Amino acid sequence: MEEDDFSLCVLDNARKAARAVSRHYDKLARQVGMTAGQFSVLVAIRQVRARTTADLADRLSMDRTTLIRNVALLERDGLVVSALAGDGKAKCFCVTERGEALLQTALPLWRKAQTDVEDLLGTEEFLKTINALQRLSQL
Amino acid sequence: MEEDDFSLCVLDNARKAARAVSRHYDKLARQVGMTAGQFSVLVAIRQVRARTTADLADRLSMDRTTLIRNVALLERDGLVVSALAGDGKAKCFCVTERGEALLQTALPLWRKAQTDVEDLLGTEEFLKTINALQRLSQL
DNA sequence: ACTTTTAGTGTGTATATGCACACAAGGGGG
DNA sequence: CCCCCTTGTGTGCATATACACACTAAAAGT
């Protein structure tokens, strides 16, 4: 056990980083009445008109059932509507006008958060870090 | 909005990475009846004999109240005991024999998980990634 | 036509996370 | 002595996360 260096534990470091980042983005997102996670899902729905929830979950690298509950909160707040697709099985989601408006007020805050990180790391390191995170996601 | 590149969103990428890493480590940890997070806390308690919960939470970059509930689960399972320190306010934690035994069975799995990541990234990139995660934690 | 497979949705349970808040004890001023 | 401040602990609430499981409907096999 003595030869184990837990300061190199990927789990610890990944979760610490995610917690720190989430806290930072969350503080900003809550200024406009959402959580950081809700912002992420809202952007994802807006960008990719996913055909199924499983499809959307894949793109977010999130468990499908986690996504379902996240979207349910967005629907509750009137930011998103869901509808059954023609075939009667699949479900599709759309951002409402209110959701779109909220996104617009949130965007400047998101940009600030991004530049906060860029300022902390420097532009070059920023891009390398994003790349490292993307490679970890493939695990 | 068109100029925003959400594929560079630090929040998304950090959370995706943390979810992927957590899933990987969790699969292994559950083979010996714990979650990955519980393993982390157990190791932390063992390594640093923190004087207070706030102290321990700081080292894990975790909210103090989150830690309290995590430790409560460890106590419930008999892996950790807590005791009030002499001054009557602070609390200290110790890993029990059972907790130590469980740690020993979990360690080979942890080492495997670490080398899995190292194999995915390569040794040099592995160390750079850990470093990037640590810098993100400072946010 | 009936059965099986497949692709999709949703629920139950357990854990994790953190903010707001309340509570408790010791230590100084007044 | 009492008030207040600091330093601890713990709870309530809301959200996030994911595994196991159940349900539904189209599609395909025989």
Tab-separated table of N, CA, C and O in Angstrom, chain B residues 39-119:
chain	number	residue	atom	x	y	z
B	39	PHE	N	-14.910	4.412	-1.389
B	39	PHE	CA	-13.487	4.054	-1.397
B	39	PHE	C	-12.615	5.295	-1.212
B	39	PHE	O	-11.689	5.297	-0.392
B	40	SER	N	-12.951	6.347	-1.936
B	40	SER	CA	-12.190	7.596	-1.837
B	40	SER	C	-12.157	8.116	-0.397
B	40	SER	O	-11.102	8.472	0.119
B	41	VAL	N	-13.342	8.165	0.202
B	41	VAL	CA	-13.427	8.716	1.547
B	41	VAL	C	-12.657	7.828	2.522
B	41	VAL	O	-11.939	8.320	3.399
B	42	LEU	N	-12.781	6.524	2.344
B	42	LEU	CA	-12.090	5.588	3.222
B	42	LEU	C	-10.583	5.799	3.156
B	42	LEU	O	-9.899	5.869	4.194
B	43	VAL	N	-10.069	5.926	1.949
B	43	VAL	CA	-8.636	6.167	1.774
B	43	VAL	C	-8.232	7.483	2.431
B	43	VAL	O	-7.212	7.558	3.132
B	44	ALA	N	-9.056	8.498	2.230
B	44	ALA	CA	-8.735	9.813	2.786
B	44	ALA	C	-8.678	9.759	4.306
B	44	ALA	O	-7.776	10.317	4.929
B	45	ILE	N	-9.651	9.079	4.912
B	45	ILE	CA	-9.668	8.977	6.372
B	45	ILE	C	-8.421	8.251	6.862
B	45	ILE	O	-7.792	8.632	7.854
B	46	ARG	N	-8.055	7.214	6.134
B	46	ARG	CA	-6.896	6.409	6.514
B	46	ARG	C	-5.601	7.212	6.412
B	46	ARG	O	-4.725	7.119	7.273
B	47	GLN	N	-5.508	7.991	5.342
B	47	GLN	CA	-4.262	8.714	5.090
B	47	GLN	C	-4.081	9.890	6.039
B	47	GLN	O	-3.108	9.959	6.773
B	48	VAL	N	-5.029	10.806	5.993
B	48	VAL	CA	-4.908	11.985	6.841
B	48	VAL	C	-5.800	11.774	8.042
B	48	VAL	O	-6.979	11.540	7.895
B	49	ARG	N	-5.222	11.794	9.222
B	49	ARG	CA	-6.061	11.708	10.412
B	49	ARG	C	-6.575	13.109	10.690
B	49	ARG	O	-6.076	13.810	11.567
B	50	ALA	N	-7.573	13.465	9.913
B	50	ALA	CA	-8.093	14.827	9.988
B	50	ALA	C	-8.681	15.084	11.365
B	50	ALA	O	-9.283	14.208	11.976
B	51	ARG	N	-8.511	16.293	11.831
B	51	ARG	CA	-9.002	16.660	13.140
B	51	ARG	C	-10.495	16.958	13.116
B	51	ARG	O	-11.200	16.680	14.073
B	52	THR	N	-10.955	17.528	12.031
B	52	THR	CA	-12.373	17.896	11.945
B	52	THR	C	-12.940	17.425	10.611
B	52	THR	O	-12.199	17.134	9.678
B	53	THR	N	-14.273	17.363	10.538
B	53	THR	CA	-14.884	16.984	9.265
B	53	THR	C	-14.620	18.059	8.209
B	53	THR	O	-14.406	17.743	7.042
B	54	ALA	N	-14.615	19.317	8.658
B	54	ALA	CA	-14.359	20.402	7.716
B	54	ALA	C	-12.965	20.239	7.115
B	54	ALA	O	-12.756	20.458	5.917
B	55	ASP	N	-12.032	19.832	7.950
B	55	ASP	CA	-10.660	19.608	7.520
B	55	ASP	C	-10.610	18.525	6.440
B	55	ASP	O	-10.009	18.689	5.377
B	56	LEU	N	-11.273	17.407	6.741
B	56	LEU	CA	-11.302	16.288	5.798
B	56	LEU	C	-12.001	16.686	4.498
B	56	LEU	O	-11.551	16.345	3.397
B	57	ALA	N	-13.080	17.439	4.639
B	57	ALA	CA	-13.825	17.883	3.461
B	57	ALA	C	-12.957	18.772	2.579
B	57	ALA	O	-12.987	18.663	1.352
B	58	ASP	N	-12.167	19.624	3.213
B	58	ASP	CA	-11.267	20.493	2.454
B	58	ASP	C	-10.316	19.664	1.594
B	58	ASP	O	-10.118	19.939	0.421
B	59	ARG	N	-9.738	18.649	2.193
B	59	ARG	CA	-8.751	17.844	1.463
B	59	ARG	C	-9.391	17.095	0.308
B	59	ARG	O	-8.722	16.755	-0.660
B	60	LEU	N	-10.675	16.796	0.438
B	60	LEU	CA	-11.368	16.105	-0.650
B	60	LEU	C	-12.036	17.108	-1.594
B	60	LEU	O	-12.673	16.707	-2.567
B	61	SER	N	-11.884	18.397	-1.311
B	61	SER	CA	-12.555	19.435	-2.099
B	61	SER	C	-14.039	19.114	-2.213
B	61	SER	O	-14.637	19.236	-3.274
B	62	MET	N	-14.612	18.705	-1.109
B	62	MET	CA	-16.006	18.277	-1.102
B	62	MET	C	-16.749	19.127	-0.082
B	62	MET	O	-16.147	19.603	0.892
B	63	ASP	N	-18.020	19.336	-0.311
B	63	ASP	CA	-18.800	20.064	0.672
B	63	ASP	C	-18.829	19.277	1.980
B	63	ASP	O	-18.943	18.054	1.980
B	64	ARG	N	-18.731	20.016	3.072
B	64	ARG	CA	-18.672	19.377	4.377
B	64	ARG	C	-19.899	18.502	4.633
B	64	ARG	O	-19.789	17.379	5.145
B	65	THR	N	-21.071	19.011	4.254
B	65	THR	CA	-22.293	18.269	4.556
B	65	THR	C	-22.422	17.030	3.664
B	65	THR	O	-23.009	16.037	4.064
B	66	THR	N	-21.859	17.107	2.469
B	66	THR	CA	-21.831	15.916	1.617
B	66	THR	C	-20.988	14.843	2.281
B	66	THR	O	-21.371	13.666	2.342
B	67	LEU	N	-19.852	15.259	2.796
B	67	LEU	CA	-18.940	14.320	3.445
B	67	LEU	C	-19.597	13.659	4.653
B	67	LEU	O	-19.492	12.443	4.852
B	68	ILE	N	-20.298	14.446	5.452
B	68	ILE	CA	-20.973	13.914	6.630
B	68	ILE	C	-21.844	12.720	6.264
B	68	ILE	O	-21.796	11.661	6.887
B	69	ARG	N	-22.620	12.887	5.195
B	69	ARG	CA	-23.545	11.808	4.813
B	69	ARG	C	-22.795	10.624	4.222
B	69	ARG	O	-23.192	9.467	4.398
B	70	ASN	N	-21.702	10.888	3.534
B	70	ASN	CA	-20.901	9.785	3.023
B	70	ASN	C	-20.318	8.971	4.166
B	70	ASN	O	-20.356	7.742	4.150
B	71	VAL	N	-19.790	9.675	5.151
B	71	VAL	CA	-19.173	8.995	6.286
B	71	VAL	C	-20.224	8.225	7.071
B	71	VAL	O	-19.968	7.125	7.565
B	72	ALA	N	-21.439	8.777	7.148
B	72	ALA	CA	-22.507	8.091	7.868
B	72	ALA	C	-22.763	6.713	7.267
B	72	ALA	O	-23.009	5.743	7.991
B	73	LEU	N	-22.697	6.610	5.950
B	73	LEU	CA	-22.887	5.314	5.295
B	73	LEU	C	-21.747	4.361	5.646
B	73	LEU	O	-21.968	3.163	5.868
B	74	LEU	N	-20.542	4.894	5.702
B	74	LEU	CA	-19.386	4.064	6.060
B	74	LEU	C	-19.511	3.566	7.501
B	74	LEU	O	-19.171	2.414	7.803
B	75	GLU	N	-20.011	4.438	8.367
B	75	GLU	CA	-20.213	4.031	9.754
B	75	GLU	C	-21.295	2.961	9.843
B	75	GLU	O	-21.158	1.976	10.566
B	76	ARG	N	-22.375	3.174	9.097
B	76	ARG	CA	-23.477	2.213	9.082
B	76	ARG	C	-22.972	0.825	8.710
B	76	ARG	O	-23.398	-0.182	9.285
B	77	ASP	N	-22.028	0.778	7.750
B	77	ASP	CA	-21.510	-0.509	7.293
B	77	ASP	C	-20.334	-1.002	8.135
B	77	ASP	O	-19.709	-2.016	7.790
B	78	GLY	N	-20.028	-0.260	9.204
B	78	GLY	CA	-18.975	-0.727	10.114
B	78	GLY	C	-17.568	-0.599	9.568
B	78	GLY	O	-16.667	-1.310	10.009
B	79	LEU	N	-17.373	0.286	8.626
B	79	LEU	CA	-16.038	0.439	8.031
B	79	LEU	C	-15.253	1.553	8.701
B	79	LEU	O	-14.028	1.619	8.579
B	80	VAL	N	-15.959	2.400	9.425
B	80	VAL	CA	-15.356	3.581	10.033
B	80	VAL	C	-16.037	3.815	11.372
B	80	VAL	O	-17.212	3.492	11.537
B	81	VAL	N	-15.291	4.319	12.332
B	81	VAL	CA	-15.905	4.771	13.579
B	81	VAL	C	-15.533	6.229	13.795
B	81	VAL	O	-14.456	6.661	13.414
B	82	SER	N	-16.444	6.962	14.412
B	82	SER	CA	-16.148	8.363	14.704
B	82	SER	C	-16.198	8.547	16.210
B	82	SER	O	-16.900	7.834	16.923
B	83	ALA	N	-15.441	9.495	16.680
B	83	ALA	CA	-15.425	9.788	18.105
B	83	ALA	C	-15.232	11.280	18.288
B	83	ALA	O	-14.645	11.951	17.441
B	84	LEU	N	-15.771	11.788	19.399
B	84	LEU	CA	-15.595	13.200	19.693
B	84	LEU	C	-14.199	13.412	20.265
B	84	LEU	O	-13.751	12.638	21.135
B	85	ALA	N	-13.536	14.423	19.793
B	85	ALA	CA	-12.203	14.726	20.299
B	85	ALA	C	-12.322	15.314	21.715
B	85	ALA	O	-13.417	15.589	22.203
B	86	GLY	N	-11.186	15.503	22.360
B	86	GLY	CA	-11.153	15.940	23.752
B	86	GLY	C	-11.898	17.227	24.019
B	86	GLY	O	-12.594	17.352	25.034
B	87	ASP	N	-11.821	18.176	23.122
B	87	ASP	CA	-12.411	19.483	23.387
B	87	ASP	C	-13.936	19.476	23.317
B	87	ASP	O	-14.558	20.513	23.528
B	88	GLY	N	-14.518	18.314	22.980
B	88	GLY	CA	-15.967	18.210	23.033
B	88	GLY	C	-16.695	18.700	21.803
B	88	GLY	O	-17.884	18.472	21.657
B	89	LYS	N	-15.978	19.373	20.900
B	89	LYS	CA	-16.637	19.874	19.700
B	89	LYS	C	-16.262	19.043	18.480
B	89	LYS	O	-17.124	18.483	17.807
B	90	ALA	N	-14.966	18.978	18.214
B	90	ALA	CA	-14.490	18.350	16.979
B	90	ALA	C	-14.727	16.842	16.979
B	90	ALA	O	-14.890	16.211	18.014
B	91	LYS	N	-14.780	16.288	15.783
B	91	LYS	CA	-15.001	14.863	15.613
B	91	LYS	C	-13.828	14.274	14.852
B	91	LYS	O	-13.282	14.923	13.962
B	92	CYS	N	-13.428	13.047	15.208
B	92	CYS	CA	-12.361	12.426	14.434
B	92	CYS	C	-12.809	11.035	13.992
B	92	CYS	O	-13.710	10.437	14.571
B	93	PHE	N	-12.194	10.548	12.929
B	93	PHE	CA	-12.624	9.300	12.317
B	93	PHE	C	-11.481	8.298	12.234
B	93	PHE	O	-10.330	8.680	12.052
B	94	CYS	N	-11.818	7.040	12.385
B	94	CYS	CA	-10.834	5.978	12.231
B	94	CYS	C	-11.418	4.862	11.376
B	94	CYS	O	-12.609	4.543	11.463
B	95	VAL	N	-10.570	4.242	10.563
B	95	VAL	CA	-10.961	3.078	9.787
B	95	VAL	C	-10.925	1.861	10.712
B	95	VAL	O	-9.964	1.659	11.442
B	96	THR	N	-11.985	1.062	10.699
B	96	THR	CA	-12.040	-0.142	11.527
B	96	THR	C	-11.232	-1.267	10.876
B	96	THR	O	-10.769	-1.138	9.744
B	97	GLU	N	-11.089	-2.371	11.610
B	97	GLU	CA	-10.409	-3.533	11.039
B	97	GLU	C	-11.130	-4.016	9.790
B	97	GLU	O	-10.519	-4.351	8.783
B	98	ARG	N	-12.450	-4.032	9.887
B	98	ARG	CA	-13.231	-4.463	8.740
B	98	ARG	C	-13.032	-3.528	7.554
B	98	ARG	O	-12.929	-3.965	6.405
B	99	GLY	N	-12.960	-2.243	7.854
B	99	GLY	CA	-12.725	-1.284	6.797
B	99	GLY	C	-11.353	-1.479	6.175
B	99	GLY	O	-11.195	-1.420	4.949
B	100	GLU	N	-10.376	-1.743	7.023
B	100	GLU	CA	-9.014	-1.974	6.542
B	100	GLU	C	-8.965	-3.212	5.648
B	100	GLU	O	-8.343	-3.202	4.582
B	101	ALA	N	-9.667	-4.265	6.082
B	101	ALA	CA	-9.683	-5.500	5.290
B	101	ALA	C	-10.324	-5.262	3.927
B	101	ALA	O	-9.817	-5.723	2.895
B	102	LEU	N	-11.426	-4.505	3.951
B	102	LEU	CA	-12.104	-4.218	2.692
B	102	LEU	C	-11.210	-3.390	1.773
B	102	LEU	O	-11.150	-3.626	0.554
B	103	LEU	N	-10.497	-2.455	2.367
B	103	LEU	CA	-9.552	-1.644	1.592
B	103	LEU	C	-8.528	-2.540	0.895
B	103	LEU	O	-8.188	-2.331	-0.270
B	104	GLN	N	-8.052	-3.522	1.622
B	104	GLN	CA	-7.017	-4.392	1.047
B	104	GLN	C	-7.545	-5.181	-0.151
B	104	GLN	O	-6.821	-5.407	-1.120
B	105	THR	N	-8.823	-5.607	-0.057
B	105	THR	CA	-9.375	-6.334	-1.205
B	105	THR	C	-9.683	-5.384	-2.359
B	105	THR	O	-9.693	-5.791	-3.519
B	106	ALA	N	-9.928	-4.112	-2.019
B	106	ALA	CA	-10.281	-3.144	-3.065
B	106	ALA	C	-9.047	-2.600	-3.775
B	106	ALA	O	-9.125	-2.204	-4.943
B	107	LEU	N	-7.929	-2.611	-3.105
B	107	LEU	CA	-6.726	-1.974	-3.666
B	107	LEU	C	-6.293	-2.522	-5.022
B	107	LEU	O	-5.992	-1.749	-5.932
B	108	PRO	N	-6.269	-3.850	-5.191
B	108	PRO	CA	-5.879	-4.364	-6.515
B	108	PRO	C	-6.807	-3.870	-7.614
B	108	PRO	O	-6.368	-3.611	-8.730
B	109	LEU	N	-8.092	-3.743	-7.280
B	109	LEU	CA	-9.046	-3.249	-8.268
B	109	LEU	C	-8.779	-1.787	-8.598
B	109	LEU	O	-8.865	-1.367	-9.750
B	110	TRP	N	-8.438	-1.022	-7.574
B	110	TRP	CA	-8.103	0.386	-7.796
B	110	TRP	C	-6.878	0.488	-8.706
B	110	TRP	O	-6.866	1.275	-9.654
B	111	ARG	N	-5.877	-0.339	-8.421
B	111	ARG	CA	-4.658	-0.302	-9.243
B	111	ARG	C	-4.990	-0.656	-10.682
B	111	ARG	O	-4.458	-0.055	-11.614
B	112	LYS	N	-5.897	-1.620	-10.858
B	112	LYS	CA	-6.292	-1.986	-12.214
B	112	LYS	C	-6.948	-0.797	-12.920
B	112	LYS	O	-6.646	-0.489	-14.077
B	113	ALA	N	-7.842	-0.121	-12.185
B	113	ALA	CA	-8.523	1.029	-12.773
B	113	ALA	C	-7.519	2.100	-13.180
B	113	ALA	O	-7.625	2.698	-14.257
B	114	GLN	N	-6.545	2.314	-12.328
B	114	GLN	CA	-5.518	3.317	-12.645
B	114	GLN	C	-4.755	2.949	-13.913
B	114	GLN	O	-4.534	3.789	-14.786
B	115	THR	N	-4.365	1.690	-14.014
B	115	THR	CA	-3.607	1.293	-15.204
B	115	THR	C	-4.500	1.272	-16.441
B	115	THR	O	-4.025	1.499	-17.548
B	116	ASP	N	-5.800	1.030	-16.249
B	116	ASP	CA	-6.721	1.130	-17.382
B	116	ASP	C	-6.644	2.519	-17.997
B	116	ASP	O	-6.570	2.679	-19.214
B	117	VAL	N	-6.672	3.535	-17.131
B	117	VAL	CA	-6.615	4.906	-17.624
B	117	VAL	C	-5.244	5.192	-18.235
B	117	VAL	O	-5.141	5.818	-19.287
B	118	GLU	N	-4.221	4.693	-17.569
B	118	GLU	CA	-2.867	4.926	-18.072
B	118	GLU	C	-2.703	4.278	-19.455
B	118	GLU	O	-2.067	4.848	-20.340
B	119	ASP	N	-3.301	3.104	-19.619
B	119	ASP	CA	-3.236	2.438	-20.923
B	119	ASP	C	-3.978	3.237	-21.983
B	119	ASP	O	-3.559	3.314	-23.136
